[in-house]
Amino acid sequence: MNSLKTMYKELGVSEEVFDFCEKIAEDLTDRFAKIDETAEYNQLKVIQAMQKNKLSEAHFSPTTGYGYDDIGRDALEATYADIFHTEAALVRPAIQCGTHALAIALFGNLRPGDELLSPVGRPYDTLESVIGINPTPGSLAEYGVTYREVNLKEDYSFDYEGIKAAINEKTKLVTIQRSKGYATRPTFSVEQIGELISFIKGVKKDVIVMVDNCYGEFTERIEPTDVGADMAVGSLIKNPGGGLAPVGGYIAGTEKCIENASCRMTCPGLGREVGPTLGLNQAFFQGLFLSPTVTAGAIKGAIFAANIYEKLGFNVIPNSVEPRYDIIQAVSLNSPEALCAFCEGIQAAAPVDSFVKPEPSDMPGYTDQVIMAAGAFVQGSSIELSADGPLRPPYAVYFQGGLTWDHAKFGIMMSLQKMVEKGLVKLS
Ligand SMILES: *Cc1c(COP(=O)(O)O)cnc(C)c1O
């Protein structure tokens, strides 16, 4: 009666899909135990930082106006600095998203005549405008900051010779993106990033290294700032907000880099001293507290999907057995019908807007139509279960998130259910 199978059936998952998925989930037990261990370690790291900063109810009180003497904001930033093992941090609702945080870190620390280097190929799409790779009003290029990039080698390893040749007297800041984002290269481990940083600092000691840490937080026991990065930067509506932060971004780094960034975040002279938190501190702290387990649930969902779709013959990146350093999963579904069915399933399993059917549509900045599924409590939140993909071969869906493993599992089962119903895959 109240068996899992019956409950899933009531929600639209057939017995055939349930049995197929349940078998795969069972085989992942040992792997999931390792992920839980990482979450446990990071949970303790977060609690340790909160205790060290004597977090108390007083820190949750809202400030308004200038936000002078906001003790909650100061404690939050000190807590982030302790987790990332940095001298300082900025964690603010006034940082609108990950791109904004990255832009603040870059503009705050670069000056006219300086050069920015990406030694890992083209950065995330939205940074092209910030850097001025696409001519854009207000870009770094307009302020006389030049840009250079060195692509990864064909086997996705670092092109050390090329990187050495690209570093020159103007090179001031190096940006390294941890997650693959929407590229096809693998995501770098923190250890790999550490090797790259050592090499770069060996060539030029005083260069600033910034890591775009989006989607990577708490997937490992260490963060890029533990291996020499001067700044780690990310979004609070991804991993570290734990699904509870309704907005925000963070930069954790050296005192000097954070001071420079803060003068760009507000303005020279005001820096970190202003910034009302408007009652959001509790959500930021509580989301951070939940983040290690939320991130673990999202990684489990990604691995579960990789195993299901690889077994059915689809190309999955990362594959079913590779180690994970972020929460993103790509599946090449090979047809527009399968891509749409997948997204319909994710949407149908959502707690919010489950009754909506996602449709492909034109998007500004994209040449092909894009389909997106998201039924989130926070708009655009990608730590919540979401999926999207452009309607072009190989019809790859990129998906990530799930505030709980159980929801991620249900969403993926529904994606398969829709594909089975439409005759796009056969389970036996
Ligand atoms: C999400 C993301 C960003 C920033 O995106 P926002 O939508 O502005 O938060 C930057 N880099 C990577 C790798 C990302 O995944």
Coordinates of C-alpha atoms and ligand atoms in Angstrom, one line a residue:
M1 CA 0.0 0.0 0.0
N2 CA 2.3 2.7 1.2
S3 CA 5.3 1.3 -0.7
L4 CA 7.7 3.5 -2.6
K5 CA 6.6 1.9 -5.9
T6 CA 3.0 2.9 -5.3
M7 CA 3.9 6.4 -4.4
Y8 CA 5.9 6.8 -7.5
K9 CA 3.1 5.3 -9.5
E10 CA 0.7 7.9 -8.2
L11 CA 3.1 10.5 -9.4
G12 CA 3.3 9.0 -12.8
V13 CA 6.4 6.8 -12.7
S14 CA 5.6 3.3 -14.2
E15 CA 6.7 0.1 -12.5
E16 CA 9.1 -0.6 -15.4
V17 CA 10.9 2.8 -15.0
F18 CA 10.9 2.5 -11.2
D19 CA 12.5 -1.0 -11.3
F20 CA 15.1 0.0 -13.9
C21 CA 16.1 3.1 -11.9
E22 CA 16.0 1.5 -8.5
K23 CA 18.5 -1.2 -9.6
I24 CA 20.9 1.5 -10.8
A25 CA 20.5 3.5 -7.5
E26 CA 21.3 0.3 -5.5
D27 CA 24.5 -0.2 -7.4
L28 CA 25.7 3.3 -6.5
T29 CA 25.5 2.7 -2.7
D30 CA 29.3 2.6 -2.2
R31 CA 29.9 5.7 -4.3
F32 CA 27.2 7.6 -2.5
A33 CA 28.8 6.8 0.8
K34 CA 32.0 8.5 -0.3
I35 CA 30.1 11.6 -1.3
D36 CA 28.4 11.6 2.1
E37 CA 31.8 11.5 3.8
T38 CA 32.8 14.6 1.9
A39 CA 29.6 16.3 2.9
E40 CA 30.2 15.3 6.5
Y41 CA 33.7 16.8 6.4
N42 CA 32.4 20.0 4.9
Q43 CA 29.5 20.2 7.3
L44 CA 31.9 20.2 10.2
K45 CA 34.1 22.8 8.4
V46 CA 31.1 25.1 8.2
I47 CA 30.0 24.5 11.8
Q48 CA 33.5 25.1 13.0
A49 CA 33.6 28.5 11.2
M50 CA 30.2 29.5 12.6
Q51 CA 31.3 28.6 16.1
K52 CA 34.6 30.4 15.8
N53 CA 32.8 33.5 14.9
K54 CA 30.3 33.1 17.8
L55 CA 27.3 33.1 15.5
S56 CA 24.2 34.2 17.5
E57 CA 20.7 35.4 17.0
A58 CA 21.8 39.0 17.1
H59 CA 23.5 38.4 13.8
F60 CA 20.2 37.8 12.1
S61 CA 18.8 41.3 12.7
P62 CA 18.2 43.3 9.6
T63 CA 20.0 46.6 8.8
T64 CA 18.8 49.3 6.4
G65 CA 20.1 52.4 4.8
Y66 CA 23.9 52.6 4.9
G67 CA 24.1 49.4 6.9
Y68 CA 26.9 50.7 9.1
D69 CA 28.0 48.3 11.8
D70 CA 26.1 45.4 10.5
I71 CA 27.5 42.7 12.8
G72 CA 25.7 39.9 11.0
R73 CA 27.3 40.9 7.7
D74 CA 30.7 41.1 9.3
A75 CA 30.2 37.7 10.9
L76 CA 29.0 36.2 7.6
E77 CA 32.1 37.5 5.8
A78 CA 34.4 36.3 8.5
T79 CA 32.7 32.8 8.4
Y80 CA 33.3 32.6 4.6
A81 CA 36.9 33.7 5.1
D82 CA 37.4 30.9 7.6
I83 CA 35.8 28.3 5.4
F84 CA 37.9 29.3 2.4
H85 CA 41.0 29.9 4.6
T86 CA 41.4 33.4 3.3
E87 CA 42.1 36.7 5.0
A88 CA 38.8 38.3 4.0
A89 CA 35.6 37.9 2.1
L90 CA 32.7 39.8 0.5
V91 CA 29.3 38.1 0.8
R92 CA 26.5 40.4 -0.2
P93 CA 23.0 40.6 -1.5
A94 CA 24.1 43.6 -3.5
I95 CA 26.2 41.2 -5.6
Q96 CA 23.5 40.2 -8.1
C97 CA 24.9 36.9 -9.4
G98 CA 28.1 35.0 -10.2
T99 CA 28.9 37.2 -13.2
H100 CA 28.6 40.3 -11.1
A101 CA 30.9 38.9 -8.4
L102 CA 33.5 38.0 -11.1
A103 CA 33.2 41.4 -12.7
I104 CA 33.7 43.1 -9.3
A105 CA 36.8 41.0 -8.6
L106 CA 38.2 41.8 -12.1
F107 CA 37.5 45.5 -12.2
G108 CA 38.6 46.0 -8.6
N109 CA 42.0 44.5 -9.2
L110 CA 42.9 45.4 -12.8
R111 CA 44.1 48.9 -13.9
P112 CA 44.5 50.4 -17.4
G113 CA 47.5 48.9 -19.1
D114 CA 47.2 45.6 -17.2
E115 CA 46.6 42.3 -19.0
L116 CA 44.2 39.5 -18.0
L117 CA 45.1 35.9 -18.9
S118 CA 42.9 32.8 -19.1
P119 CA 45.2 29.8 -19.3
V120 CA 42.2 27.4 -19.6
G121 CA 40.6 28.6 -22.8
R122 CA 37.5 30.7 -23.3
P123 CA 35.8 31.6 -20.0
Y124 CA 32.0 31.3 -19.3
D125 CA 29.8 33.0 -21.8
T126 CA 28.7 36.0 -19.7
L127 CA 32.4 36.9 -19.1
E128 CA 32.9 37.6 -22.8
S129 CA 31.0 40.9 -22.4
V130 CA 32.7 41.7 -19.1
I131 CA 36.2 41.3 -20.6
G132 CA 35.2 42.8 -23.9
I133 CA 35.8 39.8 -26.1
N134 CA 32.5 40.9 -27.5
P135 CA 32.7 44.7 -27.7
T136 CA 30.3 45.8 -24.9
P137 CA 29.9 49.2 -23.3
G138 CA 31.8 49.4 -20.0
S139 CA 33.9 46.3 -20.6
L140 CA 37.4 45.9 -19.3
A141 CA 38.6 46.4 -22.9
E142 CA 37.1 49.9 -22.9
Y143 CA 39.2 50.7 -19.8
G144 CA 42.4 49.7 -21.5
V145 CA 42.7 46.2 -19.9
T146 CA 43.9 43.7 -22.5
Y147 CA 43.1 40.0 -22.6
R148 CA 44.9 36.9 -23.7
E149 CA 43.9 33.3 -23.6
V150 CA 45.7 30.0 -23.9
N151 CA 43.6 27.0 -25.0
L152 CA 43.9 23.6 -23.3
K153 CA 45.7 21.0 -25.3
E154 CA 43.8 18.4 -27.3
D155 CA 43.8 16.0 -24.4
Y156 CA 42.4 18.8 -22.1
S157 CA 45.7 19.1 -20.2
F158 CA 47.3 22.5 -19.5
D159 CA 49.5 23.9 -22.3
Y160 CA 52.3 24.9 -19.9
E161 CA 54.6 26.1 -22.7
G162 CA 51.9 28.2 -24.2
I163 CA 51.0 29.6 -20.8
K164 CA 54.6 30.5 -20.0
A165 CA 54.9 32.3 -23.4
A166 CA 51.7 34.2 -22.8
I167 CA 52.8 35.6 -19.4
N168 CA 54.5 39.0 -19.9
E169 CA 55.3 42.2 -18.0
K170 CA 51.6 43.4 -18.3
T171 CA 50.1 40.2 -17.0
K172 CA 48.4 41.2 -13.7
L173 CA 45.6 38.7 -13.1
V174 CA 45.0 35.1 -14.2
T175 CA 41.5 33.7 -14.2
I176 CA 40.9 30.0 -13.9
Q177 CA 37.4 28.5 -14.3
R178 CA 37.0 25.4 -12.2
S179 CA 33.8 24.0 -13.7
K180 CA 33.4 23.2 -17.4
G181 CA 30.3 25.3 -17.5
Y182 CA 28.8 24.7 -20.9
A183 CA 32.1 23.6 -22.5
T184 CA 32.9 20.0 -23.3
R185 CA 36.2 19.9 -21.4
P186 CA 36.3 18.1 -18.0
T187 CA 36.0 20.1 -14.8
F188 CA 39.3 20.6 -13.0
S189 CA 39.9 19.2 -9.6
V190 CA 41.3 21.6 -6.9
E191 CA 44.5 19.6 -7.0
Q192 CA 44.9 20.2 -10.8
I193 CA 44.1 23.9 -10.2
G194 CA 46.8 24.0 -7.5
E195 CA 49.4 22.6 -10.0
L196 CA 48.5 25.2 -12.5
I197 CA 48.7 28.0 -9.9
S198 CA 52.2 26.8 -8.7
F199 CA 53.4 26.8 -12.3
I200 CA 52.0 30.3 -13.0
K201 CA 53.4 31.8 -9.8
G202 CA 56.8 30.1 -10.6
V203 CA 56.8 32.1 -13.9
K204 CA 55.5 35.4 -12.3
K205 CA 55.5 35.5 -8.5
D206 CA 53.2 38.5 -7.9
V207 CA 50.4 37.7 -10.4
I208 CA 46.9 37.6 -8.9
V209 CA 45.1 34.3 -9.4
M210 CA 41.3 34.3 -9.4
V211 CA 39.3 31.1 -9.6
D212 CA 35.7 31.1 -10.9
N213 CA 34.4 28.7 -8.3
C214 CA 30.8 28.5 -9.6
Y215 CA 29.3 25.0 -9.1
G216 CA 32.4 23.7 -7.4
E217 CA 31.9 24.7 -3.8
F218 CA 31.9 21.8 -1.3
T219 CA 32.3 19.1 -4.0
E220 CA 35.7 18.4 -2.5
R221 CA 37.2 18.9 1.0
I222 CA 39.5 21.7 -0.2
E223 CA 38.7 24.9 -2.2
P224 CA 41.0 26.7 -4.7
T225 CA 42.1 29.2 -2.0
D226 CA 43.7 26.2 -0.2
V227 CA 46.0 25.7 -3.1
G228 CA 47.2 29.2 -3.8
A229 CA 44.3 31.1 -5.4
D230 CA 44.2 34.7 -4.3
M231 CA 40.5 34.9 -4.8
A232 CA 37.6 32.3 -5.2
V233 CA 34.4 33.7 -6.6
G234 CA 30.9 32.4 -6.9
S235 CA 27.1 32.7 -6.8
L236 CA 24.8 32.3 -3.8
I237 CA 22.0 30.8 -5.9
K238 CA 24.4 27.9 -6.7
N239 CA 26.1 25.6 -4.1
P240 CA 27.0 27.9 -1.2
G241 CA 23.5 29.5 -0.8
G242 CA 22.2 26.0 -0.1
G243 CA 18.9 26.9 -1.9
L244 CA 17.9 29.3 0.8
A245 CA 19.8 32.4 -0.3
P246 CA 17.4 34.4 -2.5
V247 CA 20.2 36.4 -4.2
G248 CA 23.9 37.1 -3.8
G249 CA 27.5 36.4 -4.6
Y250 CA 30.8 36.0 -2.8
I251 CA 34.5 36.7 -3.2
A252 CA 36.9 35.1 -0.7
G253 CA 40.5 36.1 -0.9
T254 CA 43.5 38.1 0.4
E255 CA 42.9 41.3 2.3
K256 CA 44.3 43.4 -0.5
C257 CA 42.2 41.7 -3.3
I258 CA 39.1 42.0 -1.2
E259 CA 39.7 45.6 -0.4
N260 CA 40.2 46.4 -4.0
A261 CA 37.1 44.5 -5.0
S262 CA 35.0 46.2 -2.3
C263 CA 35.9 49.7 -3.8
R264 CA 34.4 48.5 -7.0
M265 CA 31.4 46.8 -5.4
T266 CA 30.4 50.1 -3.7
C267 CA 32.8 52.9 -4.5
P268 CA 36.3 54.2 -3.6
G269 CA 36.3 55.4 0.0
L270 CA 33.2 53.5 1.1
G271 CA 34.4 49.9 0.3
R272 CA 33.1 47.3 2.7
E273 CA 31.8 49.7 5.3
V274 CA 28.4 50.2 3.7
G275 CA 25.8 47.6 2.6
P276 CA 22.6 46.9 4.4
T277 CA 21.6 43.2 4.6
L278 CA 17.9 43.9 4.8
G279 CA 17.2 40.9 6.9
L280 CA 18.8 38.3 4.6
N281 CA 21.6 37.3 6.9
Q282 CA 19.7 34.4 8.4
A283 CA 19.0 32.9 5.0
F284 CA 22.7 33.3 4.0
F285 CA 23.9 31.6 7.2
Q286 CA 21.3 28.8 7.1
G287 CA 21.8 28.2 3.4
L288 CA 25.6 28.0 4.0
F289 CA 24.9 25.6 6.8
L290 CA 22.8 23.3 4.5
S291 CA 25.1 23.7 1.5
P292 CA 27.4 20.7 2.0
T293 CA 24.5 18.2 2.1
V294 CA 22.6 20.0 -0.6
T295 CA 25.6 19.9 -2.9
A296 CA 26.1 16.2 -2.1
G297 CA 22.4 15.5 -3.1
A298 CA 23.0 17.3 -6.4
I299 CA 26.2 15.3 -7.1
K300 CA 24.3 12.1 -6.4
G301 CA 21.6 13.1 -8.9
A302 CA 24.2 13.9 -11.6
I303 CA 25.9 10.5 -11.1
F304 CA 22.5 8.7 -11.0
A305 CA 21.6 10.3 -14.4
A306 CA 24.9 9.5 -15.9
N307 CA 24.5 5.9 -15.0
I308 CA 21.0 5.6 -16.3
Y309 CA 21.6 7.3 -19.6
E310 CA 24.9 5.7 -20.3
K311 CA 23.3 2.3 -19.8
L312 CA 20.7 3.3 -22.4
G313 CA 23.5 4.1 -24.9
F314 CA 23.7 7.9 -24.7
N315 CA 26.9 9.9 -24.5
V316 CA 27.2 11.4 -21.0
I317 CA 29.7 13.9 -19.7
P318 CA 31.1 13.2 -17.1
N319 CA 30.6 9.4 -17.6
S320 CA 29.2 7.0 -15.1
V321 CA 32.4 6.4 -13.2
E322 CA 34.5 9.6 -13.5
P323 CA 35.2 11.6 -10.3
R324 CA 33.1 14.7 -9.8
Y325 CA 34.3 18.2 -9.1
D326 CA 31.1 20.1 -9.9
I327 CA 27.4 19.4 -10.0
I328 CA 26.8 19.6 -13.8
Q329 CA 25.7 16.7 -16.0
A330 CA 25.5 16.7 -19.7
V331 CA 23.6 14.0 -21.7
S332 CA 23.6 14.0 -25.5
L333 CA 20.1 12.9 -26.4
N334 CA 20.5 12.9 -30.2
S335 CA 17.1 14.2 -31.1
P336 CA 15.0 17.3 -30.4
E337 CA 12.1 15.0 -29.3
A338 CA 14.3 13.4 -26.6
L339 CA 15.7 16.7 -25.4
C340 CA 12.1 18.1 -25.0
A341 CA 10.9 14.9 -23.3
F342 CA 13.7 15.0 -20.8
C343 CA 13.0 18.6 -19.9
E344 CA 9.2 17.8 -19.6
G345 CA 10.1 15.1 -17.1
I346 CA 12.2 17.4 -15.0
Q347 CA 9.5 20.1 -15.0
A348 CA 6.8 17.6 -14.1
A349 CA 8.7 16.5 -11.0
A350 CA 9.2 20.1 -9.7
P351 CA 7.6 21.3 -6.5
V352 CA 6.8 24.7 -8.2
D353 CA 5.2 25.0 -11.7
S354 CA 4.9 21.3 -12.2
F355 CA 1.8 21.8 -14.4
V356 CA 3.8 23.8 -17.0
K357 CA 5.1 22.2 -20.2
P358 CA 8.4 23.6 -21.3
E359 CA 8.6 24.6 -24.9
P360 CA 11.7 25.5 -27.0
S361 CA 12.0 29.3 -27.7
D362 CA 14.3 31.9 -29.1
M363 CA 16.7 33.4 -26.5
P364 CA 18.6 36.7 -26.8
G365 CA 22.2 35.9 -27.6
Y366 CA 21.6 32.3 -28.9
T367 CA 21.4 31.3 -32.5
D368 CA 19.4 28.1 -31.9
Q369 CA 16.2 27.8 -29.9
V370 CA 16.7 26.7 -26.3
I371 CA 14.4 24.6 -24.0
M372 CA 14.6 25.1 -20.3
A373 CA 13.0 23.3 -17.4
A374 CA 12.9 24.8 -13.9
G375 CA 10.4 24.7 -11.1
A376 CA 12.3 26.6 -8.5
F377 CA 11.6 28.6 -5.3
V378 CA 14.2 31.1 -6.4
Q379 CA 14.2 32.5 -9.9
G380 CA 17.1 31.1 -12.0
S381 CA 18.4 29.1 -9.1
S382 CA 20.6 26.3 -10.5
I383 CA 21.2 24.6 -7.2
E384 CA 17.6 23.7 -7.5
L385 CA 16.9 20.9 -10.1
S386 CA 16.9 22.5 -13.5
A387 CA 17.7 21.5 -17.1
D388 CA 18.3 23.2 -20.4
G389 CA 19.8 22.7 -23.8
P390 CA 20.0 24.3 -27.3
L391 CA 18.0 22.6 -30.1
R392 CA 21.0 21.6 -32.2
P393 CA 23.0 18.4 -32.6
P394 CA 23.9 16.5 -30.5
Y395 CA 20.8 17.8 -28.6
A396 CA 22.7 17.8 -25.3
V397 CA 20.8 18.6 -22.1
Y398 CA 22.7 20.2 -19.3
F399 CA 21.2 19.7 -15.9
Q400 CA 22.2 20.3 -12.4
G401 CA 20.9 20.7 -8.9
G402 CA 18.3 19.3 -6.7
L403 CA 17.9 20.6 -3.1
T404 CA 17.5 17.0 -2.0
W405 CA 18.8 13.7 -3.5
D406 CA 15.2 12.4 -3.4
H407 CA 14.0 15.2 -5.6
A408 CA 16.9 14.9 -8.0
K409 CA 16.1 11.1 -8.2
F410 CA 12.4 11.7 -8.9
G411 CA 13.2 14.3 -11.5
I412 CA 15.5 12.0 -13.4
M413 CA 13.0 9.1 -13.2
M414 CA 10.4 11.4 -14.6
S415 CA 12.7 12.4 -17.5
L416 CA 13.1 8.7 -18.3
Q417 CA 9.4 8.1 -17.9
K418 CA 8.6 10.8 -20.5
M419 CA 11.1 9.3 -22.9
V420 CA 9.7 5.8 -22.5
E421 CA 6.1 7.1 -23.0
K422 CA 7.1 8.8 -26.2
G423 CA 8.8 5.6 -27.5
L424 CA 12.2 7.3 -27.5
V425 CA 14.0 4.6 -25.4
K426 CA 13.4 1.0 -24.6
L427 CA 14.3 -0.4 -21.2
S428 CA 14.5 -4.1 -22.2
Ligands
LIG1 C1 26.9 30.2 -13.3 C2 28.3 30.5 -13.7 C3 28.8 31.8 -13.8 C4 28.0 33.0 -13.4 O1 26.7 33.0 -13.9 P1 25.5 33.9 -13.2 O2 24.4 33.4 -13.9 O3 25.8 35.3 -13.4 O4 25.5 33.5 -11.7 C5 30.1 32.0 -14.1 N1 30.9 30.9 -14.4 C6 30.5 29.7 -14.3 C7 31.4 28.5 -14.6 C8 29.2 29.4 -14.0 O5 28.7 28.2 -13.9

